[in-house]
Coordinates of C-alpha atoms in Angstrom, one line a residue:
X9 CA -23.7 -19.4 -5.9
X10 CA -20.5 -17.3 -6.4
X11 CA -20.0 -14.1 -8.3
X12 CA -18.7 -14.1 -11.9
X13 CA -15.7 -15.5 -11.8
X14 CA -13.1 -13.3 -14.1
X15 CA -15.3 -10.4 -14.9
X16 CA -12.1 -8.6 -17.0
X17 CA -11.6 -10.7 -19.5
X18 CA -14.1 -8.5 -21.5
X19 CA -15.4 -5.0 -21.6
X20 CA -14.0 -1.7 -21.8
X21 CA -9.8 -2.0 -19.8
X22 CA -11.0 1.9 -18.8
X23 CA -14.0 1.5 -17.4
X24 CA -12.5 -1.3 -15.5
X25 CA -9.3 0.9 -14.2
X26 CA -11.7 3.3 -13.7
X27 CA -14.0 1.8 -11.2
X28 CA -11.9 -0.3 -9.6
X29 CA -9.3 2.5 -8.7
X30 CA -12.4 5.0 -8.0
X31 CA -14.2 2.4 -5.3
X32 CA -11.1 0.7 -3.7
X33 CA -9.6 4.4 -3.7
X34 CA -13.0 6.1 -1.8
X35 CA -12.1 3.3 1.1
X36 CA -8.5 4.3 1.2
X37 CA -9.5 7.8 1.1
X38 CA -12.0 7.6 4.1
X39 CA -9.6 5.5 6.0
X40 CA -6.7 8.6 5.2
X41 CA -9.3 11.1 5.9
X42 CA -9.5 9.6 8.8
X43 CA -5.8 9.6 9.6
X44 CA -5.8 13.7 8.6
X45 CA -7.9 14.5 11.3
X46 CA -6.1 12.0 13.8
X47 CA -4.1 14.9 13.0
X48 CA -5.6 17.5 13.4
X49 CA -7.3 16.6 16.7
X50 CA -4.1 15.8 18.0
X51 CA -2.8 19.6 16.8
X52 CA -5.8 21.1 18.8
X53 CA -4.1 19.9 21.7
X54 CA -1.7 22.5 21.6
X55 CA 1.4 20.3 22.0
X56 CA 4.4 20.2 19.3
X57 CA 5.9 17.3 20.3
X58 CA 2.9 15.3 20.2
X59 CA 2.8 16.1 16.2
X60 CA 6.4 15.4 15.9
X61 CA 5.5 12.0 17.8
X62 CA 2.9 11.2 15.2
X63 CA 6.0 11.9 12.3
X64 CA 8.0 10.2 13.3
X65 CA 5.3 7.4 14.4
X66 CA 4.2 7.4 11.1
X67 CA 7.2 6.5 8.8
X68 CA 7.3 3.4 11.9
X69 CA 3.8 2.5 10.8
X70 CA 4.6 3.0 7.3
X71 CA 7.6 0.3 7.1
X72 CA 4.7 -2.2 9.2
X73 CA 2.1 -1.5 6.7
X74 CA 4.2 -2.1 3.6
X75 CA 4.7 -5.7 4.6
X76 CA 1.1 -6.4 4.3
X77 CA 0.8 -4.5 1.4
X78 CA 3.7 -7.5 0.1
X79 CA 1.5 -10.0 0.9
X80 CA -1.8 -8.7 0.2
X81 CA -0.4 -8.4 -3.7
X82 CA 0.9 -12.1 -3.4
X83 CA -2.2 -13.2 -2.5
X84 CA -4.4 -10.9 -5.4
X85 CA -2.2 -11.8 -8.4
X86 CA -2.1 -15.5 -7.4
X87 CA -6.2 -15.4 -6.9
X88 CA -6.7 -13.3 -9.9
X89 CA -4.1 -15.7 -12.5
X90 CA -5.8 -19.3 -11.5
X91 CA -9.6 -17.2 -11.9
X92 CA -8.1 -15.8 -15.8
X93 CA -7.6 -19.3 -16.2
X94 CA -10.7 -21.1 -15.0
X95 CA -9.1 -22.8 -12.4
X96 CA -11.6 -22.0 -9.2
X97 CA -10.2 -24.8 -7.5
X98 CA -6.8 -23.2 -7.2
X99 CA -7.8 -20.0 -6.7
X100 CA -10.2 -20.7 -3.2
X101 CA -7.3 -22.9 -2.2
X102 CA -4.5 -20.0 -2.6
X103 CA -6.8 -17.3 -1.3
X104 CA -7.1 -19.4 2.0
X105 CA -3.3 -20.3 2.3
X106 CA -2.2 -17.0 1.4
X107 CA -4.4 -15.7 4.7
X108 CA -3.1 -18.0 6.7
X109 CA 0.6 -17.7 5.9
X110 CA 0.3 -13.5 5.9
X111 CA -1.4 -13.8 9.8
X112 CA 1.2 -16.4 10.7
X113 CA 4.6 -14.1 8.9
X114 CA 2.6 -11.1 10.5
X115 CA 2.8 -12.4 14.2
X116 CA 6.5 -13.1 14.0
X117 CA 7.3 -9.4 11.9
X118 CA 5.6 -7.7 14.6
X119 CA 6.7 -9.2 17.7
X120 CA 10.4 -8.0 16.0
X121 CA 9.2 -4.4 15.4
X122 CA 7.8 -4.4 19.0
X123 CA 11.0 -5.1 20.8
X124 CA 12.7 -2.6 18.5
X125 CA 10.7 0.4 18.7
X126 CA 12.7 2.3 21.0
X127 CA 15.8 1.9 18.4
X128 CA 13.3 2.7 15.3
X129 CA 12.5 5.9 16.4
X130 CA 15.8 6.7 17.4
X131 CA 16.8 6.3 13.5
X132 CA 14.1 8.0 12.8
X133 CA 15.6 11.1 14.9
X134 CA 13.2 10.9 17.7
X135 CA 14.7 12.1 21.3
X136 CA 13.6 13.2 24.8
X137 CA 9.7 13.6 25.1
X138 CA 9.1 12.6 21.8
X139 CA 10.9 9.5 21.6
X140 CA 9.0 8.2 24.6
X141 CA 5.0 9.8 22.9
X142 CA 6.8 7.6 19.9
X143 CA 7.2 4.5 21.7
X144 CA 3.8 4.7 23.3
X145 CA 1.9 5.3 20.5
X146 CA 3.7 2.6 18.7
X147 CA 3.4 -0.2 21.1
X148 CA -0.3 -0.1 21.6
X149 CA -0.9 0.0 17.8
X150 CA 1.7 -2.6 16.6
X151 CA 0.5 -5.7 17.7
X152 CA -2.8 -5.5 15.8
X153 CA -0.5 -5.6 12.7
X154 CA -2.0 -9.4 12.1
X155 CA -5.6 -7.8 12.3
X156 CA -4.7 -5.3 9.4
X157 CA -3.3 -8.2 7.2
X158 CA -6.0 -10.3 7.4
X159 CA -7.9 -7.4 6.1
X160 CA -5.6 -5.7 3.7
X161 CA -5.1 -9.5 2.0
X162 CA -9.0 -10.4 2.6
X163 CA -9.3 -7.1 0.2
X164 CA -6.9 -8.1 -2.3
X165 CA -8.7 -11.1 -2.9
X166 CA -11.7 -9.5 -3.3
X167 CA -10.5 -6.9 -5.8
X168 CA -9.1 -10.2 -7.7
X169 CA -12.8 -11.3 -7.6
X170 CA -13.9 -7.6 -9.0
X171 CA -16.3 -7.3 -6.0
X172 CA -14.2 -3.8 -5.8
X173 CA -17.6 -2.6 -3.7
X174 CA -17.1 -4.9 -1.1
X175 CA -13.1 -4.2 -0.1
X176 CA -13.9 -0.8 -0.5
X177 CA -17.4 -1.3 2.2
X178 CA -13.9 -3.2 4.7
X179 CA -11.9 0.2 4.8
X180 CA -14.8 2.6 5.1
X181 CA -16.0 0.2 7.9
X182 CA -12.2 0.6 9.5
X183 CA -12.6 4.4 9.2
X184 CA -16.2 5.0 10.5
X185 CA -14.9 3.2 13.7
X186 CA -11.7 5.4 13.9
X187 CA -13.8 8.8 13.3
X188 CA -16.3 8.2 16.1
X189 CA -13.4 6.4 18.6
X190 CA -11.0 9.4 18.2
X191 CA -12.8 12.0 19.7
X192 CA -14.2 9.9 22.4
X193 CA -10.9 8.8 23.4
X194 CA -8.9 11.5 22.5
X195 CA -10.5 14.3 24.1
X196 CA -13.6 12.6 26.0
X197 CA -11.1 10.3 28.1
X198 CA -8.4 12.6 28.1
X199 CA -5.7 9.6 26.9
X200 CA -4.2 12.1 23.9
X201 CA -2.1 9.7 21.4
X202 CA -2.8 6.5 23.8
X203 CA -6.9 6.9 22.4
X204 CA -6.0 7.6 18.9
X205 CA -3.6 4.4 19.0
X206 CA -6.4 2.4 20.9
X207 CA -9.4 4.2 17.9
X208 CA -6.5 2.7 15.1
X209 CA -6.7 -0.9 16.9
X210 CA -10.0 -1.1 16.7
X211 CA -10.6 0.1 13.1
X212 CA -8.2 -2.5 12.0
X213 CA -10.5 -5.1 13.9
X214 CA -13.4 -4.0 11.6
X215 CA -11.5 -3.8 8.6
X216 CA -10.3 -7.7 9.1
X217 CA -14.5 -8.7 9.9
X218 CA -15.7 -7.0 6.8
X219 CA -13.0 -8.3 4.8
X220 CA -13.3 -11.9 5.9
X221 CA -17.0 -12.1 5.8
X222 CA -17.9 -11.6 1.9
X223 CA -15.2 -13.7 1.4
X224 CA -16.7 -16.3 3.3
X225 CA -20.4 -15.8 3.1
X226 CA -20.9 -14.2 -0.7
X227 CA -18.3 -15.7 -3.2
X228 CA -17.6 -19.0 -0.9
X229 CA -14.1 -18.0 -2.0
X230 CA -11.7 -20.0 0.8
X231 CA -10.9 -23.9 -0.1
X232 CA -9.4 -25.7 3.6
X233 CA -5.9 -26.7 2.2
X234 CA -4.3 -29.5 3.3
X235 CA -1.2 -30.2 4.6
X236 CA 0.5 -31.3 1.5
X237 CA -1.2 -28.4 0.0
X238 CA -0.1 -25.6 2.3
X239 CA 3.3 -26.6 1.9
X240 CA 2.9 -27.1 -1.7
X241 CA 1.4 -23.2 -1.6
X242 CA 4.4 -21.9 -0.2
X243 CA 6.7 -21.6 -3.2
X244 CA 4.0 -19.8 -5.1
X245 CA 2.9 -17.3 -2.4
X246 CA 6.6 -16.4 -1.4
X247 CA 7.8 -16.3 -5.0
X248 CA 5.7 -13.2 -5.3
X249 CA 5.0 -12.1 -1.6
X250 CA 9.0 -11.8 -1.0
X251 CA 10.0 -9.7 -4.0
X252 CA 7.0 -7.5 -3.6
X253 CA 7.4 -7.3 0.4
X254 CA 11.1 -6.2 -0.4
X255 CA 9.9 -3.7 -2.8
X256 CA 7.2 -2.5 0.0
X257 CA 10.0 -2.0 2.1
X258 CA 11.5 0.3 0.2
X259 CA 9.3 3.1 0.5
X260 CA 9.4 3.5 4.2
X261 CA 13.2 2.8 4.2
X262 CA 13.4 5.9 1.9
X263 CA 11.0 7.4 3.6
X264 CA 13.0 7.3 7.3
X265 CA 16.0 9.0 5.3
X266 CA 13.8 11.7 4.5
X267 CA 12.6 11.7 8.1
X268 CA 15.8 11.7 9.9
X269 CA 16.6 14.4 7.1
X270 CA 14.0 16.5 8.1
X271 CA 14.5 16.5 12.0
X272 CA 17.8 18.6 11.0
X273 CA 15.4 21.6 11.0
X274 CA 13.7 21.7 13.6
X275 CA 10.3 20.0 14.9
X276 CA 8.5 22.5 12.9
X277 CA 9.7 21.1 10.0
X278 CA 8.9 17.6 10.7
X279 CA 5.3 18.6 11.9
X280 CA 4.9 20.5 8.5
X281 CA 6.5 17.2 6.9
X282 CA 3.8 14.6 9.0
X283 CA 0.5 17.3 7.5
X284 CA 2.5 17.0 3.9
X285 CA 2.3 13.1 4.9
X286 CA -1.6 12.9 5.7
X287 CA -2.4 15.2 3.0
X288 CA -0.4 12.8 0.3
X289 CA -2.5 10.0 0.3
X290 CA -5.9 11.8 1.1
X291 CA -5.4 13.9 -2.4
X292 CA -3.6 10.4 -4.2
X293 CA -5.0 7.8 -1.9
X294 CA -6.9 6.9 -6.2
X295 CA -3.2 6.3 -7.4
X296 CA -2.4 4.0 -4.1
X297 CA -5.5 2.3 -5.1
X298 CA -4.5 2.2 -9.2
X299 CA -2.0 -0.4 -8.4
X300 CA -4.5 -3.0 -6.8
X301 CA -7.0 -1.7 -9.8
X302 CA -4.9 -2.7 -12.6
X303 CA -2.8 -5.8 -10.8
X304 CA -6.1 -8.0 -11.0
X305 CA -7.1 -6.5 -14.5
X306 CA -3.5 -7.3 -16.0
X307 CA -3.7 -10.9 -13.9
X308 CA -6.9 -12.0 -15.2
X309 CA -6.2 -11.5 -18.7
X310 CA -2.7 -12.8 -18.3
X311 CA -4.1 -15.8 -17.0
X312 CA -6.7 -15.9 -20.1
X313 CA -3.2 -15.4 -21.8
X314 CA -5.2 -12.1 -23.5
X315 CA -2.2 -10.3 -24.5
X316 CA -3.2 -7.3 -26.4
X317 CA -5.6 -6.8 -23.1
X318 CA -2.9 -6.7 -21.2
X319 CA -0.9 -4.0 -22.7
X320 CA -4.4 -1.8 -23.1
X321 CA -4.6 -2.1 -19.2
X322 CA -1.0 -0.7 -18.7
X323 CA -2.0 2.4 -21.1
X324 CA -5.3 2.6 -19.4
X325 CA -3.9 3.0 -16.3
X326 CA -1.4 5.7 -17.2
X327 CA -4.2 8.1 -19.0
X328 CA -6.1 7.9 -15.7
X329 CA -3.1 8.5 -13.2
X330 CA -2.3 12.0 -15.4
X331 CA -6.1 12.9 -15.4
X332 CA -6.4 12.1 -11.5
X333 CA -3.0 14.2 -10.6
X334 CA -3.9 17.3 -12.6
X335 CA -7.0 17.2 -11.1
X336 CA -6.4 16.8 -7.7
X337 CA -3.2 19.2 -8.0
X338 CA -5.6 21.8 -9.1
X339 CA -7.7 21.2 -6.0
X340 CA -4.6 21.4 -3.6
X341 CA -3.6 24.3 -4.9
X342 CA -6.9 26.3 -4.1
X343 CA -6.8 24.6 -0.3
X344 CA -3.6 25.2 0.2
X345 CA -4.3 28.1 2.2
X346 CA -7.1 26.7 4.5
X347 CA -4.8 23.9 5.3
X348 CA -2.2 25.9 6.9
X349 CA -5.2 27.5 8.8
X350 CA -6.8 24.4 9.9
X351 CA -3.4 22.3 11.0
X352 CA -2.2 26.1 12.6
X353 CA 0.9 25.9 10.7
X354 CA 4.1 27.7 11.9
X355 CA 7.2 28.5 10.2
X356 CA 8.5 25.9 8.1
X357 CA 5.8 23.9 8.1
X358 CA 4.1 26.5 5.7
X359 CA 6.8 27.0 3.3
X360 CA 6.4 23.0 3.1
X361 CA 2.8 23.0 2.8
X362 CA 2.9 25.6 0.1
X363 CA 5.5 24.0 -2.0
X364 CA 3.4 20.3 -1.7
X365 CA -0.1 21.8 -3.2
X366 CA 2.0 23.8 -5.6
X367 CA 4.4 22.2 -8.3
X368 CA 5.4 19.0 -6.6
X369 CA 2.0 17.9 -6.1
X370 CA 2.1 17.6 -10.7
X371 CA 5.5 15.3 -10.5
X372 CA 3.4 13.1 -8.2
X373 CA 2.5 11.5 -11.7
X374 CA 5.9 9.7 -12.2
X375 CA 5.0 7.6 -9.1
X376 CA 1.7 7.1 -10.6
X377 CA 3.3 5.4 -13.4
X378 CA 5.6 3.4 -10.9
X379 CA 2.7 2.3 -9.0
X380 CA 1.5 1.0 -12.5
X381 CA 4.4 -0.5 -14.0
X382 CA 4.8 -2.7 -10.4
X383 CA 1.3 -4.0 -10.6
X384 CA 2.3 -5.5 -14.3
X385 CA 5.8 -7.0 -12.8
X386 CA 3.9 -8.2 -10.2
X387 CA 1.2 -9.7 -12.2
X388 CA 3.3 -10.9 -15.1
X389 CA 5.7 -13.3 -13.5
X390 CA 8.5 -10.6 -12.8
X391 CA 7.8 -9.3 -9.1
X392 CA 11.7 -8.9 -8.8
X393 CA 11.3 -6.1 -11.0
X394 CA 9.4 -4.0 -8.8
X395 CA 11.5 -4.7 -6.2
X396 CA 14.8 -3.3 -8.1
X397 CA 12.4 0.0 -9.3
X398 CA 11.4 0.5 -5.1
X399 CA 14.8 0.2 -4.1
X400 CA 16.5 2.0 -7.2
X401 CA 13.8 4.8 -6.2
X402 CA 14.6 4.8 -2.3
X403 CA 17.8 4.5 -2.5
X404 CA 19.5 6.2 -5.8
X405 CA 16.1 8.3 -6.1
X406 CA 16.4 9.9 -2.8
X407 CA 19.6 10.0 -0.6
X408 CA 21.9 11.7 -3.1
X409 CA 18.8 14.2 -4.3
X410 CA 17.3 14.7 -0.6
X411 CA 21.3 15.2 0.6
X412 CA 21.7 18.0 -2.4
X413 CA 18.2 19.7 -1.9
X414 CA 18.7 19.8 1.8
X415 CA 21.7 21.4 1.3
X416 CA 20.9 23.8 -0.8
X417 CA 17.4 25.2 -0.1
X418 CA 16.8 23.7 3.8
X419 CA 14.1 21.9 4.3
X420 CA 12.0 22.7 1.6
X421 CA 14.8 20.9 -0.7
X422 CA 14.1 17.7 1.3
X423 CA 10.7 17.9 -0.4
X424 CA 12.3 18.1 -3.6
X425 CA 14.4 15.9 -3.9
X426 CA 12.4 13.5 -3.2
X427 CA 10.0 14.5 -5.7
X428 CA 12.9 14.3 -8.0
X429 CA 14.1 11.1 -7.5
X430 CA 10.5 9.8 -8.5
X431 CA 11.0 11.2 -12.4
X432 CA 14.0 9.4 -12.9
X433 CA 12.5 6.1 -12.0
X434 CA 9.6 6.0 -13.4
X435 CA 11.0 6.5 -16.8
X436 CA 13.2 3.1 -16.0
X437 CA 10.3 1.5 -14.6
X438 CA 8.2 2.2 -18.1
X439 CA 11.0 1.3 -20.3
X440 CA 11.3 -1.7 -18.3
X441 CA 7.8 -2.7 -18.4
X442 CA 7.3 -2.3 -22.2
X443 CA 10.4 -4.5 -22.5
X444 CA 8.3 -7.6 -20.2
X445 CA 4.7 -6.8 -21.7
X446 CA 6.7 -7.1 -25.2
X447 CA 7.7 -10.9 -24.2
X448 CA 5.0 -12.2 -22.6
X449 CA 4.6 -16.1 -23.0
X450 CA 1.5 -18.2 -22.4
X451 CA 1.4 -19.2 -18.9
X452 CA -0.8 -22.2 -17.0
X453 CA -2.2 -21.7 -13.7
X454 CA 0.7 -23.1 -11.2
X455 CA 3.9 -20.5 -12.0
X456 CA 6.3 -23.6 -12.6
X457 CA 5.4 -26.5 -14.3
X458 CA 7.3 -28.9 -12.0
X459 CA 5.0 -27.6 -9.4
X460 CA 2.4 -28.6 -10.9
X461 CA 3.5 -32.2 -11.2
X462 CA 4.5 -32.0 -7.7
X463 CA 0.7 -31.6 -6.7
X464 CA -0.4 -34.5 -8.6
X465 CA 2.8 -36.7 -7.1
X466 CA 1.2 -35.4 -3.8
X467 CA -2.3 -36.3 -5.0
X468 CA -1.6 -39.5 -6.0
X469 CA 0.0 -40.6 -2.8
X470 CA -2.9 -39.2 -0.6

């Protein structure tokens, strides 16, 4: 028998963001844990340009991973909207397609990031050693890009279920693997960046199994489509999975300008920059997670066409994105110098260690409240939305700010305008989303009506 169907329609909206952004975040956390002491392993080998290759690597991986991220919300607001509504049918049905269609866009994106990687990390400002480490790294970990969609989506449609336990159990899974393979590999076989690319294979293999099975074995929760039906599918998945894989895409576009802006000074500065990067999502990996929290909260009661509910889950979300960022900038500013110990920081990579678990860390709230305002376009029919916000952000939010503070103050600046561009944008991203959540309409389970005459037409001559 499956698990309760839409579990949000009721209940306290703060316990829900609460524990749902608390157990999908401890996942993400383990798996960035994880990913922190890829780094540091890979620092003990006394080798700059191996960091640097990591970097650089990283804003590569970033750019991958934000397409699945596109998807993965397709496939949870889709799941979560026909559950609101009682339509169980439709929502086993979409969770399969939308698998099927993410492994199948996956193949394709990353046999095109595989031929290009030499030219990526070029733009990235990768050269000499580095650039070949770069291109190493990358090729052995890019083609299990498929394996990490199938897990990243199998976990979005759990989340829509509200087994938050069970996505979260898929990405501690991914990261128990990765902790015991990177030492092994690393320094046991002597294969350096090669093992931690092989231990990231692997942990993607077990995030994709422990995904997939609960989905199959627990909640029954994956309807074979048919043909008429997967095509029919197609218009609903891309209608979301396209605007919000554009708006993914954003972040790692802006993030390569801040990259390439960085290698200007130096490879210290980039190796401080890649710690900065590992450190981010370990201290607001509960943020990252607060989008896929309140996306299937907001969906559900959308669905339900529970208005009121809907606009407490947007408030609920904010309160607990200011609580988690003053707590956790407290906490990075006590650590701040046993990081630069443990990572053996040099140079500029202190200064930009130092200036991360100091002030910036508090203006990581205004992309908080992005992160929140996207999972209600998402989730509320406007997915286009969050794509303008992303690009507004990584475009007009950081190259004019990142140019200026890098002029200015070096490569601390870089930092800072980044940070910057973050405040502007999320005060249009909240205007913006009080402006939707104050015209909602009622919705049915299909997104147009026509397409749902269009599955009967098909019905009827089956």
């Amino acid at each position: 028998m499956a698990e309760a169907q839409a579990k949000f329609l009721q209940g306290n909206l703060f316990r829900h963001v609460t524990v749902m952004s608390m157990t999908a975040s401890v996942g993400m956390m383990t798996l960035f844990l994880v990913d922190l002491v890829d780094m540091l392993f890979i620092s003990m080998l006394g080798k700059e340009e191996l960091a640097a290759a990591v970097g650089y690597a990283g804003a590569i991986l970033f750019f991958t991973t934000s397409f699945g991220i596109g998807v993965a919300i397709s496939a949870g607001a889709l799941v979560a909207r026909a559950l609101g509504a009682g339509d169980r049918q439709m929502a086993e049905r979409r969770a399969a397609t939308s698998l099927l269609y993410g492994f199948l866009f996956a193949v394709v994106f990353a046999a095109v990031v595989w031929v290009n990687l030499r030219s990526l990390a070029s733009l990235m400002g990768a050269s000499g050693v580095t650039l070949d480490l770069t291109v190493g790294y990358l090729q052995i970990i890019i083609p299990s890009l498929p394996l990490l969609l199938l897990g990243m989506v199998g976990g979005a449609i759990l989340r829509a279920h509200g087994d938050a336990r069970r996505a979260m159990m898929s990405t501690i899974a991914g990261a128990v693997v990765n902790a015991v393979l990177d030492p092994i590999l690393i320094f046991g076989l002597d294969m350096e960046l090669s093992g931690a690319a092989v231990a990231s294979v692997c942990a993607r293999g077990a995030i994709a199994f422990v995904a997939l099975y609960p989905l199959v074995r627990v909640h029954k929760a994956l309807a074979k489509p048919t043909p008429a039906q997967f095509r029919l599918d197609f218009a609903a998945i891309v209608a979301i999975a396209g605007p919000a894989i554009l708006t993914q895409l954003a972040t790692p576009i802006g993030q390569a300008y801040v990259t390439r802006s960085m290698a200007e000074f130096g490879e210290d500065a980039v190796a401080g920059m890649a710690i900065v990067g590992r450190l981010t999502p370990v201290a607001f990996g509960v943020l990252f997670a607060l989008s896929g929290a309140v996306g299937p909260i907001i969906g559900q009661n959308f669905g339900a066409n529970q208005q009121t509910r809907v606009r407490d889950a947007f408030r609920a979300g904010l309160v607990f994105a200011a609580a988690w960022v003053v707590f956790a900038a407290i906490v990075l500013f006590f650590l701040r110098g046993p990081v630069v110990g443990m990572f053996g920081a040099e140079g500029s990579a202190i200064t930009l260690i130092y200036l991360f678990c100091g002030p910036l860390a508090l203006l990581y709230y205004f992309n908080g409240v992005i992160f929140v305002a996207n999972a209600a376009f998402n989730n509320l029919g406007h997915p286009f939305y969050s794509t303008l916000i992303n690009w507004g952000r990584n475009t007009l939010g950081i190259v004019p700010l990142v140019w200026l503070g890098a002029h200015f103050w070096g490569a601390s600046g870089v930092l800072i305008g980044q940070a910057a561009g973050g405040v502007v944008f999320a005060g249009v991203a909240f205007a913006l989303s009080q402006r939707v959540m104050a015209h909602q309409t009622p919705v049915t389970p299909e997104p147009f009506a026509r397409q749902g005459r269009l599955h009967a037409l098909l019905h009827m001559r089956r």
